[in-house]
mmCIF file of C-alpha atoms and ligand atoms in Angstrom:
data_model
loop_
_atom_site.group_PDB
_atom_site.id
_atom_site.type_symbol
_atom_site.label_atom_id
_atom_site.label_comp_id
_atom_site.label_asym_id
_atom_site.label_seq_id
_atom_site.Cartn_x
_atom_site.Cartn_y
_atom_site.Cartn_z
ATOM 1 C CA UNK U 29 8.785 -7.845 34.154
ATOM 2 C CA UNK U 30 9.543 -9.769 30.974
ATOM 3 C CA UNK U 31 12.917 -9.105 29.411
ATOM 4 C CA UNK U 32 12.887 -7.253 26.117
ATOM 5 C CA UNK U 33 14.829 -8.012 22.954
ATOM 6 C CA UNK U 34 15.499 -5.450 20.232
ATOM 7 C CA UNK U 35 16.090 -6.948 16.778
ATOM 8 C CA UNK U 36 17.504 -4.194 14.606
ATOM 9 C CA UNK U 37 19.108 -3.657 11.200
ATOM 10 C CA UNK U 38 16.268 -5.674 9.643
ATOM 11 C CA UNK U 39 16.526 -5.259 5.855
ATOM 12 C CA UNK U 40 12.797 -5.825 5.377
ATOM 13 C CA UNK U 41 10.282 -6.370 8.173
ATOM 14 C CA UNK U 42 7.104 -7.962 6.820
ATOM 15 C CA UNK U 43 4.350 -6.867 9.202
ATOM 16 C CA UNK U 44 1.058 -7.510 7.353
ATOM 17 C CA UNK U 45 -0.107 -4.604 9.484
ATOM 18 C CA UNK U 46 -1.014 -0.987 8.741
ATOM 19 C CA UNK U 47 1.799 1.559 8.678
ATOM 20 C CA UNK U 48 2.420 3.044 12.087
ATOM 21 C CA UNK U 49 2.259 -0.342 13.765
ATOM 22 C CA UNK U 50 -1.501 -0.697 14.057
ATOM 23 C CA UNK U 51 -3.196 -4.065 14.282
ATOM 24 C CA UNK U 52 -4.785 -5.383 11.061
ATOM 25 C CA UNK U 53 -8.558 -5.661 10.818
ATOM 26 C CA UNK U 54 -9.846 -9.146 11.554
ATOM 27 C CA UNK U 55 -13.136 -9.200 9.727
ATOM 28 C CA UNK U 56 -12.245 -12.590 8.213
ATOM 29 C CA UNK U 57 -13.492 -11.606 4.787
ATOM 30 C CA UNK U 58 -11.343 -10.281 1.971
ATOM 31 C CA UNK U 59 -7.555 -10.195 1.822
ATOM 32 C CA UNK U 60 -5.977 -7.525 3.961
ATOM 33 C CA UNK U 61 -2.733 -6.368 2.486
ATOM 34 C CA UNK U 62 0.854 -7.410 2.642
ATOM 35 C CA UNK U 63 2.838 -4.667 4.350
ATOM 36 C CA UNK U 64 6.537 -4.285 5.090
ATOM 37 C CA UNK U 65 8.949 -1.753 6.608
ATOM 38 C CA UNK U 66 12.458 -1.292 5.119
ATOM 39 C CA UNK U 67 15.472 -0.748 7.423
ATOM 40 C CA UNK U 68 13.355 -1.777 10.379
ATOM 41 C CA UNK U 69 13.541 -2.912 13.976
ATOM 42 C CA UNK U 70 11.262 -4.911 16.232
ATOM 43 C CA UNK U 71 11.056 -5.292 20.012
ATOM 44 C CA UNK U 72 9.889 -8.474 21.713
ATOM 45 C CA UNK U 73 8.731 -8.370 25.333
ATOM 46 C CA UNK U 74 8.083 -11.776 26.817
ATOM 47 C CA UNK U 75 5.881 -13.691 24.386
ATOM 48 C CA UNK U 76 4.618 -10.660 22.479
ATOM 49 C CA UNK U 77 5.726 -8.064 19.972
ATOM 50 C CA UNK U 78 6.024 -4.733 21.779
ATOM 51 C CA UNK U 79 7.164 -2.382 19.033
ATOM 52 C CA UNK U 80 7.856 -2.266 15.268
ATOM 53 C CA UNK U 81 9.123 0.584 13.139
ATOM 54 C CA UNK U 82 12.132 2.164 11.446
ATOM 55 C CA UNK U 83 15.450 1.127 12.987
ATOM 56 C CA UNK U 84 16.342 4.794 13.429
ATOM 57 C CA UNK U 85 13.478 5.174 15.933
ATOM 58 C CA UNK U 86 13.954 1.941 17.886
ATOM 59 C CA UNK U 87 13.564 2.166 21.662
ATOM 60 C CA UNK U 88 16.142 0.662 24.023
ATOM 61 C CA UNK U 89 15.786 -2.920 25.239
ATOM 62 C CA UNK U 90 17.458 -5.383 27.624
ATOM 63 C CA UNK U 91 19.055 -7.436 24.851
ATOM 64 C CA UNK U 92 20.039 -6.763 21.280
ATOM 65 C CA UNK U 93 20.204 -8.823 18.089
ATOM 66 C CA UNK U 94 21.783 -7.498 14.907
ATOM 67 C CA UNK U 95 19.792 -8.861 11.940
ATOM 68 C CA UNK U 96 22.567 -7.628 9.625
ATOM 69 C CA UNK U 97 20.194 -6.679 6.826
ATOM 70 C CA UNK U 98 18.214 -9.910 6.850
ATOM 71 C CA UNK U 99 14.464 -10.016 6.238
ATOM 72 C CA UNK U 100 12.109 -10.793 9.119
ATOM 73 C CA UNK U 101 8.642 -12.238 8.507
ATOM 74 C CA UNK U 102 5.770 -13.431 10.682
ATOM 75 C CA UNK U 103 6.113 -17.152 11.369
ATOM 76 C CA UNK U 104 4.299 -19.198 8.744
ATOM 77 C CA UNK U 105 0.832 -20.476 9.649
ATOM 78 C CA UNK U 106 0.220 -23.898 8.115
ATOM 79 C CA UNK U 107 -3.552 -24.267 8.354
ATOM 80 C CA UNK U 108 -3.817 -27.721 6.728
ATOM 81 C CA UNK U 109 -1.655 -30.719 7.616
ATOM 82 C CA UNK U 110 -2.109 -34.435 8.235
ATOM 83 C CA UNK U 111 0.758 -35.324 10.540
ATOM 84 C CA UNK U 112 -0.387 -38.332 12.585
ATOM 85 C CA UNK U 113 0.201 -41.471 10.553
ATOM 86 C CA UNK U 114 2.561 -44.380 10.068
ATOM 87 C CA UNK U 115 4.359 -45.612 6.987
ATOM 88 C CA UNK U 116 4.998 -43.797 3.725
ATOM 89 C CA UNK U 117 3.854 -44.131 0.127
ATOM 90 C CA UNK U 118 6.873 -43.351 -1.999
ATOM 91 C CA UNK U 119 6.130 -46.330 -4.263
ATOM 92 C CA UNK U 120 2.673 -44.887 -4.999
ATOM 93 C CA UNK U 121 4.278 -41.512 -5.764
ATOM 94 C CA UNK U 122 6.802 -43.099 -8.120
ATOM 95 C CA UNK U 123 4.045 -45.029 -9.897
ATOM 96 C CA UNK U 124 1.958 -41.885 -10.238
ATOM 97 C CA UNK U 125 4.896 -39.977 -11.686
ATOM 98 C CA UNK U 126 5.174 -42.856 -14.158
ATOM 99 C CA UNK U 127 1.610 -42.226 -15.313
ATOM 100 C CA UNK U 128 -0.975 -43.638 -12.927
ATOM 101 C CA UNK U 129 -3.771 -41.274 -11.759
ATOM 102 C CA UNK U 130 -4.471 -40.512 -8.076
ATOM 103 C CA UNK U 131 -7.718 -41.777 -6.548
ATOM 104 C CA UNK U 132 -8.891 -41.095 -3.006
ATOM 105 C CA UNK U 133 -8.630 -44.772 -1.989
ATOM 106 C CA UNK U 134 -4.856 -44.601 -1.506
ATOM 107 C CA UNK U 135 -5.598 -43.244 1.956
ATOM 108 C CA UNK U 136 -6.539 -46.774 3.027
ATOM 109 C CA UNK U 137 -2.921 -47.962 2.821
ATOM 110 C CA UNK U 138 -1.920 -45.364 5.408
ATOM 111 C CA UNK U 139 -4.936 -46.278 7.539
ATOM 112 C CA UNK U 140 -3.729 -49.877 7.752
ATOM 113 C CA UNK U 141 -0.201 -48.805 8.738
ATOM 114 C CA UNK U 142 -1.509 -46.297 11.290
ATOM 115 C CA UNK U 143 -3.790 -48.823 12.979
ATOM 116 C CA UNK U 144 -0.848 -51.229 13.269
ATOM 117 C CA UNK U 145 1.482 -48.630 14.817
ATOM 118 C CA UNK U 146 2.058 -48.092 18.527
ATOM 119 C CA UNK U 147 1.362 -44.747 20.187
ATOM 120 C CA UNK U 148 5.105 -44.261 20.551
ATOM 121 C CA UNK U 149 5.657 -44.803 16.830
ATOM 122 C CA UNK U 150 2.899 -42.337 15.919
ATOM 123 C CA UNK U 151 4.224 -39.784 18.401
ATOM 124 C CA UNK U 152 7.761 -40.116 17.034
ATOM 125 C CA UNK U 153 6.546 -39.518 13.483
ATOM 126 C CA UNK U 154 4.478 -36.520 14.550
ATOM 127 C CA UNK U 155 7.395 -34.957 16.436
ATOM 128 C CA UNK U 156 9.710 -35.471 13.457
ATOM 129 C CA UNK U 157 7.305 -33.655 11.125
ATOM 130 C CA UNK U 158 6.591 -30.896 13.657
ATOM 131 C CA UNK U 159 10.343 -30.361 13.921
ATOM 132 C CA UNK U 160 10.591 -30.066 10.142
ATOM 133 C CA UNK U 161 7.812 -27.479 10.152
ATOM 134 C CA UNK U 162 9.500 -25.396 12.816
ATOM 135 C CA UNK U 163 12.929 -25.474 11.171
ATOM 136 C CA UNK U 164 11.314 -24.154 7.988
ATOM 137 C CA UNK U 165 9.674 -21.259 9.774
ATOM 138 C CA UNK U 166 6.215 -22.584 10.598
ATOM 139 C CA UNK U 167 5.256 -21.452 14.100
ATOM 140 C CA UNK U 168 1.563 -22.369 14.031
ATOM 141 C CA UNK U 169 0.180 -25.517 12.446
ATOM 142 C CA UNK U 170 -3.098 -27.343 12.215
ATOM 143 C CA UNK U 171 -3.120 -31.129 12.482
ATOM 144 C CA UNK U 172 -5.862 -33.495 11.359
ATOM 145 C CA UNK U 173 -6.733 -37.035 12.311
ATOM 146 C CA UNK U 174 -8.118 -39.265 9.580
ATOM 147 C CA UNK U 175 -5.847 -42.280 9.341
ATOM 148 C CA UNK U 176 -7.353 -44.223 12.257
ATOM 149 C CA UNK U 177 -11.023 -44.404 11.260
ATOM 150 C CA UNK U 178 -12.032 -46.433 14.305
ATOM 151 C CA UNK U 179 -13.203 -44.821 17.535
ATOM 152 C CA UNK U 180 -10.057 -45.909 19.363
ATOM 153 C CA UNK U 181 -7.620 -44.999 16.566
ATOM 154 C CA UNK U 182 -9.131 -41.616 15.773
ATOM 155 C CA UNK U 183 -9.173 -40.794 19.476
ATOM 156 C CA UNK U 184 -5.493 -41.565 19.972
ATOM 157 C CA UNK U 185 -4.605 -39.589 16.827
ATOM 158 C CA UNK U 186 -6.352 -36.406 18.016
ATOM 159 C CA UNK U 187 -4.957 -36.866 21.530
ATOM 160 C CA UNK U 188 -1.420 -37.132 20.116
ATOM 161 C CA UNK U 189 -1.936 -34.065 17.914
ATOM 162 C CA UNK U 190 -3.201 -32.099 20.914
ATOM 163 C CA UNK U 191 0.160 -32.658 22.604
ATOM 164 C CA UNK U 192 1.741 -30.309 20.032
ATOM 165 C CA UNK U 193 -0.919 -27.892 18.765
ATOM 166 C CA UNK U 194 -4.166 -26.205 19.779
ATOM 167 C CA UNK U 195 -5.399 -26.487 16.199
ATOM 168 C CA UNK U 196 -6.539 -30.112 16.138
ATOM 169 C CA UNK U 197 -9.045 -31.215 13.517
ATOM 170 C CA UNK U 198 -11.255 -34.269 13.671
ATOM 171 C CA UNK U 199 -11.232 -35.919 10.230
ATOM 172 C CA UNK U 200 -13.009 -39.204 10.879
ATOM 173 C CA UNK U 201 -14.718 -38.508 7.543
ATOM 174 C CA UNK U 202 -11.489 -38.821 5.539
ATOM 175 C CA UNK U 203 -12.484 -41.937 3.617
ATOM 176 C CA UNK U 204 -14.901 -44.825 4.227
ATOM 177 C CA UNK U 205 -12.709 -47.610 5.652
ATOM 178 C CA UNK U 206 -12.697 -51.005 3.947
ATOM 179 C CA UNK U 207 -14.757 -52.674 6.666
ATOM 180 C CA UNK U 208 -17.628 -50.261 5.948
ATOM 181 C CA UNK U 209 -17.446 -50.567 2.137
ATOM 182 C CA UNK U 210 -20.859 -52.243 2.047
ATOM 183 C CA UNK U 211 -22.344 -49.858 4.623
ATOM 184 C CA UNK U 212 -21.126 -46.295 4.065
ATOM 185 C CA UNK U 213 -24.196 -44.869 5.825
ATOM 186 C CA UNK U 214 -23.272 -46.901 8.876
ATOM 187 C CA UNK U 215 -19.844 -45.287 8.830
ATOM 188 C CA UNK U 216 -21.378 -41.796 8.642
ATOM 189 C CA UNK U 217 -23.461 -42.712 11.708
ATOM 190 C CA UNK U 218 -20.292 -43.740 13.537
ATOM 191 C CA UNK U 219 -18.360 -40.609 12.513
ATOM 192 C CA UNK U 220 -21.195 -38.242 13.451
ATOM 193 C CA UNK U 221 -21.966 -40.148 16.665
ATOM 194 C CA UNK U 222 -19.713 -42.197 18.951
ATOM 195 C CA UNK U 223 -16.434 -41.382 17.157
ATOM 196 C CA UNK U 224 -17.168 -37.655 17.265
ATOM 197 C CA UNK U 225 -18.106 -37.841 20.941
ATOM 198 C CA UNK U 226 -14.820 -39.590 21.748
ATOM 199 C CA UNK U 227 -12.652 -37.180 19.736
ATOM 200 C CA UNK U 228 -14.351 -33.845 20.438
ATOM 201 C CA UNK U 229 -12.563 -33.083 23.745
ATOM 202 C CA UNK U 230 -9.217 -32.784 21.914
ATOM 203 C CA UNK U 231 -10.461 -30.899 18.860
ATOM 204 C CA UNK U 232 -11.250 -27.363 17.816
ATOM 205 C CA UNK U 233 -12.236 -28.264 14.246
ATOM 206 C CA UNK U 234 -14.048 -30.897 12.198
ATOM 207 C CA UNK U 235 -13.283 -31.579 8.552
ATOM 208 C CA UNK U 236 -14.775 -33.794 5.836
ATOM 209 C CA UNK U 237 -13.201 -35.005 2.598
ATOM 210 C CA UNK U 238 -16.166 -34.028 0.387
ATOM 211 C CA UNK U 239 -15.306 -35.642 -2.928
ATOM 212 C CA UNK U 240 -16.303 -38.458 -5.295
ATOM 213 C CA UNK U 241 -14.800 -41.595 -3.751
ATOM 214 C CA UNK U 242 -15.010 -40.115 -0.242
ATOM 215 C CA UNK U 243 -18.136 -38.351 1.134
ATOM 216 C CA UNK U 244 -20.994 -36.634 -0.716
ATOM 217 C CA UNK U 245 -22.714 -33.401 0.301
ATOM 218 C CA UNK U 246 -25.413 -35.024 2.444
ATOM 219 C CA UNK U 247 -22.977 -37.166 4.426
ATOM 220 C CA UNK U 248 -20.606 -34.214 4.832
ATOM 221 C CA UNK U 249 -23.430 -31.989 6.057
ATOM 222 C CA UNK U 250 -24.494 -34.665 8.552
ATOM 223 C CA UNK U 251 -20.977 -34.950 9.995
ATOM 224 C CA UNK U 252 -20.277 -31.213 10.152
ATOM 225 C CA UNK U 253 -23.672 -30.364 11.622
ATOM 226 C CA UNK U 254 -23.156 -32.955 14.350
ATOM 227 C CA UNK U 255 -19.688 -31.529 15.000
ATOM 228 C CA UNK U 256 -21.046 -27.975 15.241
ATOM 229 C CA UNK U 257 -23.553 -29.174 17.812
ATOM 230 C CA UNK U 258 -20.609 -30.389 19.924
ATOM 231 C CA UNK U 259 -18.756 -27.107 19.664
ATOM 232 C CA UNK U 260 -16.372 -27.990 16.815
ATOM 233 C CA UNK U 261 -16.059 -25.538 13.919
ATOM 234 C CA UNK U 262 -16.226 -26.791 10.321
ATOM 235 C CA UNK U 263 -13.662 -26.836 7.541
ATOM 236 C CA UNK U 264 -13.975 -28.834 4.319
ATOM 237 C CA UNK U 265 -11.720 -30.659 1.846
ATOM 238 C CA UNK U 266 -13.517 -29.313 -1.223
ATOM 239 C CA UNK U 267 -13.315 -29.471 -5.011
ATOM 240 C CA UNK U 268 -9.881 -31.109 -5.186
ATOM 241 C CA UNK U 269 -10.401 -33.847 -7.743
ATOM 242 C CA UNK U 270 -13.275 -32.353 -9.711
ATOM 243 C CA UNK U 271 -16.240 -29.968 -9.511
ATOM 244 C CA UNK U 272 -18.509 -30.730 -6.584
ATOM 245 C CA UNK U 273 -20.601 -29.452 -3.709
ATOM 246 C CA UNK U 274 -17.789 -29.006 -1.137
ATOM 247 C CA UNK U 275 -17.215 -25.259 -1.495
ATOM 248 C CA UNK U 276 -20.939 -24.468 -1.464
ATOM 249 C CA UNK U 277 -21.387 -26.623 1.637
ATOM 250 C CA UNK U 278 -18.450 -24.931 3.375
ATOM 251 C CA UNK U 279 -19.945 -21.497 2.739
ATOM 252 C CA UNK U 280 -23.433 -22.677 3.729
ATOM 253 C CA UNK U 281 -22.137 -23.919 7.097
ATOM 254 C CA UNK U 282 -19.943 -20.872 7.724
ATOM 255 C CA UNK U 283 -16.774 -22.966 7.599
ATOM 256 C CA UNK U 284 -13.521 -21.201 8.407
ATOM 257 C CA UNK U 285 -11.968 -22.635 5.267
ATOM 258 C CA UNK U 286 -12.642 -24.567 2.075
ATOM 259 C CA UNK U 287 -9.426 -26.375 1.225
ATOM 260 C CA UNK U 288 -7.986 -27.297 -2.216
ATOM 261 C CA UNK U 289 -10.478 -25.320 -4.402
ATOM 262 C CA UNK U 290 -8.893 -26.699 -7.566
ATOM 263 C CA UNK U 291 -12.082 -27.100 -9.623
ATOM 264 C CA UNK U 292 -14.387 -24.125 -9.048
ATOM 265 C CA UNK U 293 -17.430 -22.814 -10.890
ATOM 266 C CA UNK U 294 -18.082 -19.092 -11.129
ATOM 267 C CA UNK U 295 -20.757 -19.575 -8.449
ATOM 268 C CA UNK U 296 -18.191 -21.230 -6.149
ATOM 269 C CA UNK U 297 -15.806 -18.292 -6.591
ATOM 270 C CA UNK U 298 -18.575 -15.776 -5.959
ATOM 271 C CA UNK U 299 -19.700 -17.678 -2.854
ATOM 272 C CA UNK U 300 -16.171 -17.658 -1.420
ATOM 273 C CA UNK U 301 -15.662 -13.987 -2.252
ATOM 274 C CA UNK U 302 -18.832 -12.928 -0.458
ATOM 275 C CA UNK U 303 -18.324 -15.093 2.634
ATOM 276 C CA UNK U 304 -15.983 -15.387 5.592
ATOM 277 C CA UNK U 305 -14.785 -18.770 4.318
ATOM 278 C CA UNK U 306 -11.119 -18.706 3.343
ATOM 279 C CA UNK U 307 -10.023 -20.481 0.145
ATOM 280 C CA UNK U 308 -7.009 -22.496 1.272
ATOM 281 C CA UNK U 309 -4.833 -23.544 -1.650
ATOM 282 C CA UNK U 310 -2.486 -26.516 -1.304
ATOM 283 C CA UNK U 311 -0.074 -26.465 -4.245
ATOM 284 C CA UNK U 312 2.013 -29.295 -2.819
ATOM 285 C CA UNK U 313 -0.889 -31.593 -3.683
ATOM 286 C CA UNK U 314 -0.994 -30.508 -7.308
ATOM 287 C CA UNK U 315 2.785 -30.743 -7.503
ATOM 288 C CA UNK U 316 2.676 -34.309 -6.192
ATOM 289 C CA UNK U 317 -0.286 -35.468 -8.263
ATOM 290 C CA UNK U 318 0.349 -33.531 -11.493
ATOM 291 C CA UNK U 319 -3.140 -32.110 -11.360
ATOM 292 C CA UNK U 320 -3.702 -28.563 -12.594
ATOM 293 C CA UNK U 321 -2.987 -25.941 -9.934
ATOM 294 C CA UNK U 322 -5.923 -23.998 -8.495
ATOM 295 C CA UNK U 323 -6.539 -20.612 -10.122
ATOM 296 C CA UNK U 324 -5.400 -18.309 -7.342
ATOM 297 C CA UNK U 325 -5.616 -15.263 -9.602
ATOM 298 C CA UNK U 326 -9.310 -15.842 -10.227
ATOM 299 C CA UNK U 327 -10.002 -16.097 -6.480
ATOM 300 C CA UNK U 328 -7.914 -13.070 -5.560
ATOM 301 C CA UNK U 329 -9.338 -10.926 -8.342
ATOM 302 C CA UNK U 330 -12.859 -11.849 -7.177
ATOM 303 C CA UNK U 331 -12.006 -10.689 -3.656
ATOM 304 C CA UNK U 332 -11.773 -14.049 -1.889
ATOM 305 C CA UNK U 333 -9.397 -14.497 1.052
ATOM 306 C CA UNK U 334 -6.673 -16.969 0.047
ATOM 307 C CA UNK U 335 -4.474 -19.017 2.373
ATOM 308 C CA UNK U 336 -1.569 -21.281 1.437
ATOM 309 C CA UNK U 337 -0.831 -24.483 3.353
ATOM 310 C CA UNK U 338 1.226 -27.635 2.860
ATOM 311 C CA UNK U 339 -1.445 -30.376 3.102
ATOM 312 C CA UNK U 340 1.454 -32.435 4.459
ATOM 313 C CA UNK U 341 0.386 -36.081 4.151
ATOM 314 C CA UNK U 342 2.130 -39.254 3.027
ATOM 315 C CA UNK U 343 -0.003 -39.788 -0.088
ATOM 316 C CA UNK U 344 -0.386 -36.610 -2.084
ATOM 317 C CA UNK U 345 1.810 -33.888 -0.596
ATOM 318 C CA UNK U 346 4.622 -35.124 1.583
ATOM 319 C CA UNK U 347 6.172 -31.724 2.216
ATOM 320 C CA UNK U 348 6.359 -29.666 5.420
ATOM 321 C CA UNK U 349 7.823 -26.671 3.605
ATOM 322 C CA UNK U 350 5.825 -23.461 3.474
ATOM 323 C CA UNK U 351 8.674 -21.819 1.508
ATOM 324 C CA UNK U 352 8.243 -24.519 -1.152
ATOM 325 C CA UNK U 353 4.499 -23.814 -1.302
ATOM 326 C CA UNK U 354 5.189 -20.079 -1.619
ATOM 327 C CA UNK U 355 7.548 -20.756 -4.525
ATOM 328 C CA UNK U 356 4.930 -22.928 -6.276
ATOM 329 C CA UNK U 357 2.223 -20.307 -5.703
ATOM 330 C CA UNK U 358 4.375 -17.608 -7.259
ATOM 331 C CA UNK U 359 5.768 -19.681 -10.121
ATOM 332 C CA UNK U 360 2.717 -21.755 -11.059
ATOM 333 C CA UNK U 361 -0.352 -20.041 -9.581
ATOM 334 C CA UNK U 362 0.427 -16.464 -10.632
ATOM 335 C CA UNK U 363 0.383 -15.083 -7.104
ATOM 336 C CA UNK U 364 2.706 -12.144 -6.499
ATOM 337 C CA UNK U 365 5.465 -12.708 -3.946
ATOM 338 C CA UNK U 366 3.610 -10.347 -1.591
ATOM 339 C CA UNK U 367 0.324 -12.223 -1.986
ATOM 340 C CA UNK U 368 1.972 -15.604 -1.467
ATOM 341 C CA UNK U 369 3.741 -14.524 1.717
ATOM 342 C CA UNK U 370 0.557 -12.884 3.030
ATOM 343 C CA UNK U 371 -1.423 -16.059 2.300
ATOM 344 C CA UNK U 372 1.184 -18.246 4.046
ATOM 345 C CA UNK U 373 1.063 -16.082 7.176
ATOM 346 C CA UNK U 374 -1.982 -13.810 7.650
ATOM 347 C CA UNK U 375 -4.098 -15.940 5.295
ATOM 348 C CA UNK U 376 -3.374 -19.078 7.304
ATOM 349 C CA UNK U 377 -4.229 -17.213 10.490
ATOM 350 C CA UNK U 378 -7.601 -16.248 9.030
ATOM 351 C CA UNK U 379 -8.199 -19.853 7.948
ATOM 352 C CA UNK U 380 -7.717 -20.794 11.610
ATOM 353 C CA UNK U 381 -9.622 -17.701 12.874
ATOM 354 C CA UNK U 382 -6.583 -16.607 14.839
ATOM 355 C CA UNK U 383 -6.037 -12.944 15.678
ATOM 356 C CA UNK U 384 -2.687 -13.366 17.473
ATOM 357 C CA UNK U 385 -0.492 -14.747 14.663
ATOM 358 C CA UNK U 386 0.229 -14.083 10.979
ATOM 359 C CA UNK U 387 1.307 -10.460 11.485
ATOM 360 C CA UNK U 388 3.913 -8.496 13.433
ATOM 361 C CA UNK U 389 2.625 -5.495 15.366
ATOM 362 C CA UNK U 390 2.370 -4.603 19.052
ATOM 363 C CA UNK U 391 0.295 -7.279 20.776
ATOM 364 C CA UNK U 392 0.926 -10.047 18.240
ATOM 365 C CA UNK U 393 2.502 -13.280 19.436
ATOM 366 C CA UNK U 394 6.248 -12.972 18.885
ATOM 367 C CA UNK U 395 6.399 -15.664 16.200
ATOM 368 C CA UNK U 396 8.849 -14.700 13.505
ATOM 369 C CA UNK U 397 11.279 -15.978 10.928
ATOM 370 C CA UNK U 398 14.629 -14.410 10.140
ATOM 371 C CA UNK U 399 15.706 -15.222 6.582
ATOM 372 C CA UNK U 400 19.242 -15.485 5.304
ATOM 373 C CA UNK U 401 18.115 -13.101 2.583
ATOM 374 C CA UNK U 402 17.375 -9.386 2.318
ATOM 375 C CA UNK U 403 13.700 -9.723 1.330
ATOM 376 C CA UNK U 404 10.726 -12.083 1.262
ATOM 377 C CA UNK U 405 11.113 -12.345 -2.538
ATOM 378 C CA UNK U 406 13.992 -14.771 -2.051
ATOM 379 C CA UNK U 407 11.537 -17.420 -0.784
ATOM 380 C CA UNK U 408 10.339 -17.826 -4.373
ATOM 381 C CA UNK U 409 13.428 -16.532 -6.160
ATOM 382 C CA UNK U 410 15.665 -19.157 -4.496
ATOM 383 C CA UNK U 411 13.432 -22.254 -4.384
ATOM 384 C CA UNK U 412 14.659 -25.258 -2.462
ATOM 385 C CA UNK U 413 17.327 -23.286 -0.595
ATOM 386 C CA UNK U 414 17.293 -23.439 3.235
ATOM 387 C CA UNK U 415 16.890 -19.698 3.832
ATOM 388 C CA UNK U 416 15.566 -19.838 7.395
ATOM 389 C CA UNK U 417 18.269 -18.352 9.608
ATOM 390 C CA UNK U 418 16.350 -18.319 12.903
ATOM 391 C CA UNK U 419 12.842 -18.879 14.212
ATOM 392 C CA UNK U 420 11.188 -17.273 17.246
ATOM 393 C CA UNK U 421 8.068 -18.813 18.721
ATOM 394 C CA UNK U 422 6.241 -16.931 21.490
ATOM 395 C CA UNK U 423 9.366 -14.816 21.919
ATOM 396 C CA UNK U 424 11.733 -17.761 22.352
ATOM 397 C CA UNK U 425 14.411 -18.519 19.821
ATOM 398 C CA UNK U 426 14.558 -22.028 18.411
ATOM 399 C CA UNK U 427 17.162 -23.364 18.521
ATOM 400 C CA UNK U 428 18.884 -21.374 21.296
ATOM 401 C CA UNK U 429 20.894 -18.460 20.109
ATOM 402 C CA UNK U 430 24.534 -17.523 20.283
ATOM 403 C CA UNK U 431 24.414 -14.110 18.622
ATOM 404 C CA UNK U 432 22.233 -12.120 21.035
ATOM 405 C CA UNK U 433 24.130 -9.675 23.189
ATOM 406 C CA UNK U 434 22.870 -8.849 26.665
ATOM 407 C CA UNK U 435 23.636 -6.021 29.033
ATOM 408 C CA UNK U 436 24.087 -2.676 27.351
ATOM 409 C CA UNK U 437 21.896 -1.837 24.418
ATOM 410 C CA UNK U 438 22.951 0.271 21.452
ATOM 411 C CA UNK U 439 21.099 3.544 21.179
ATOM 412 C CA UNK U 440 18.449 4.091 18.533
ATOM 413 C CA UNK U 441 19.629 3.168 15.084
ATOM 414 C CA UNK U 442 23.065 2.017 16.183
ATOM 415 C CA UNK U 443 24.062 -1.546 15.565
ATOM 416 C CA UNK U 444 27.003 -3.718 16.447
HETATM 417 ZN ZN1 LIG W 530 -5.742 -32.569 3.265
#
């Protein structure tokens, strides 16, 4: 039988689950609520959460960890990241901060560097970024291809991503590569045909950058329909740089998520609110491009489900920090601290159609973050501060612990 660990004296346990420890509803439409228990405890058994509730009612366990008043949250779920690439674009960032506007074509610089890199170089970069994610509390992440843009390069990018996550997204339709500049339709044929066939075995998702300068609605529909026919589920880069058809297409195709959602019409907002498509907001991109932030308040007030993610990529959002995105969402997008934390955990889980992560209740995967702070509010209140004290993924502490005590277990409510 799996050994059990009691974590007690938790100042605030964010559960995102109904009081009494029930499992949240997973209807994938509408934002279920943030929920938390003060003066709480949690029991892990093997890879799963076995019990949550007031510390005074905690059951015995094989091992014991004193949280000493710290807050415990579900591990962050980063549902949008581009982590397989070579090179960096700090010079482009510096130029943009000095006044130059972002256009989608900057992706091509990373494509050239990625094609020139060895598998070992790409793997090393991916592992470095995945390590950053984990140290900052992210226990589930999605990873897209999109910087290879040949059959061979896209295939090795999704295969590398699949070494580290189950949430791999085929993004052959990231931008039309230079060699297809005179034949964009030919590139759509490649992406929705041989390239898709080669990549599909490693992927759960397919994504298209549906934007002026990238792919229009018809090309995006062609790619995503072909992907659906091969068992991949759609998600869409939509309405980032201006109004456009991306959100409507995402809803039409039943996509799990429409990502960015910076420029939305009332019809776009209504379509998201009445669908199972999550609006994934990526404030790191607006921070790094000085575009206006998406109007989270408008989406939430309309009843849409909102997720927060990093969009980690070397061009427009080179951050792996979900706490940073939470701080931006609270400070600049008028989300409450509760909404931002929900969107960075349960919201991300919904954007990936996952029912095992994003909340802490019996049966959930034991993915959690212990903060060096008494409440989740500190994630926004203390921006830029490394508040992650410990991370558990599938019940295992990363890095290994020194402050768990084995053997005897304190009785209910007693702590060392
Ligand atoms: Zn992106």
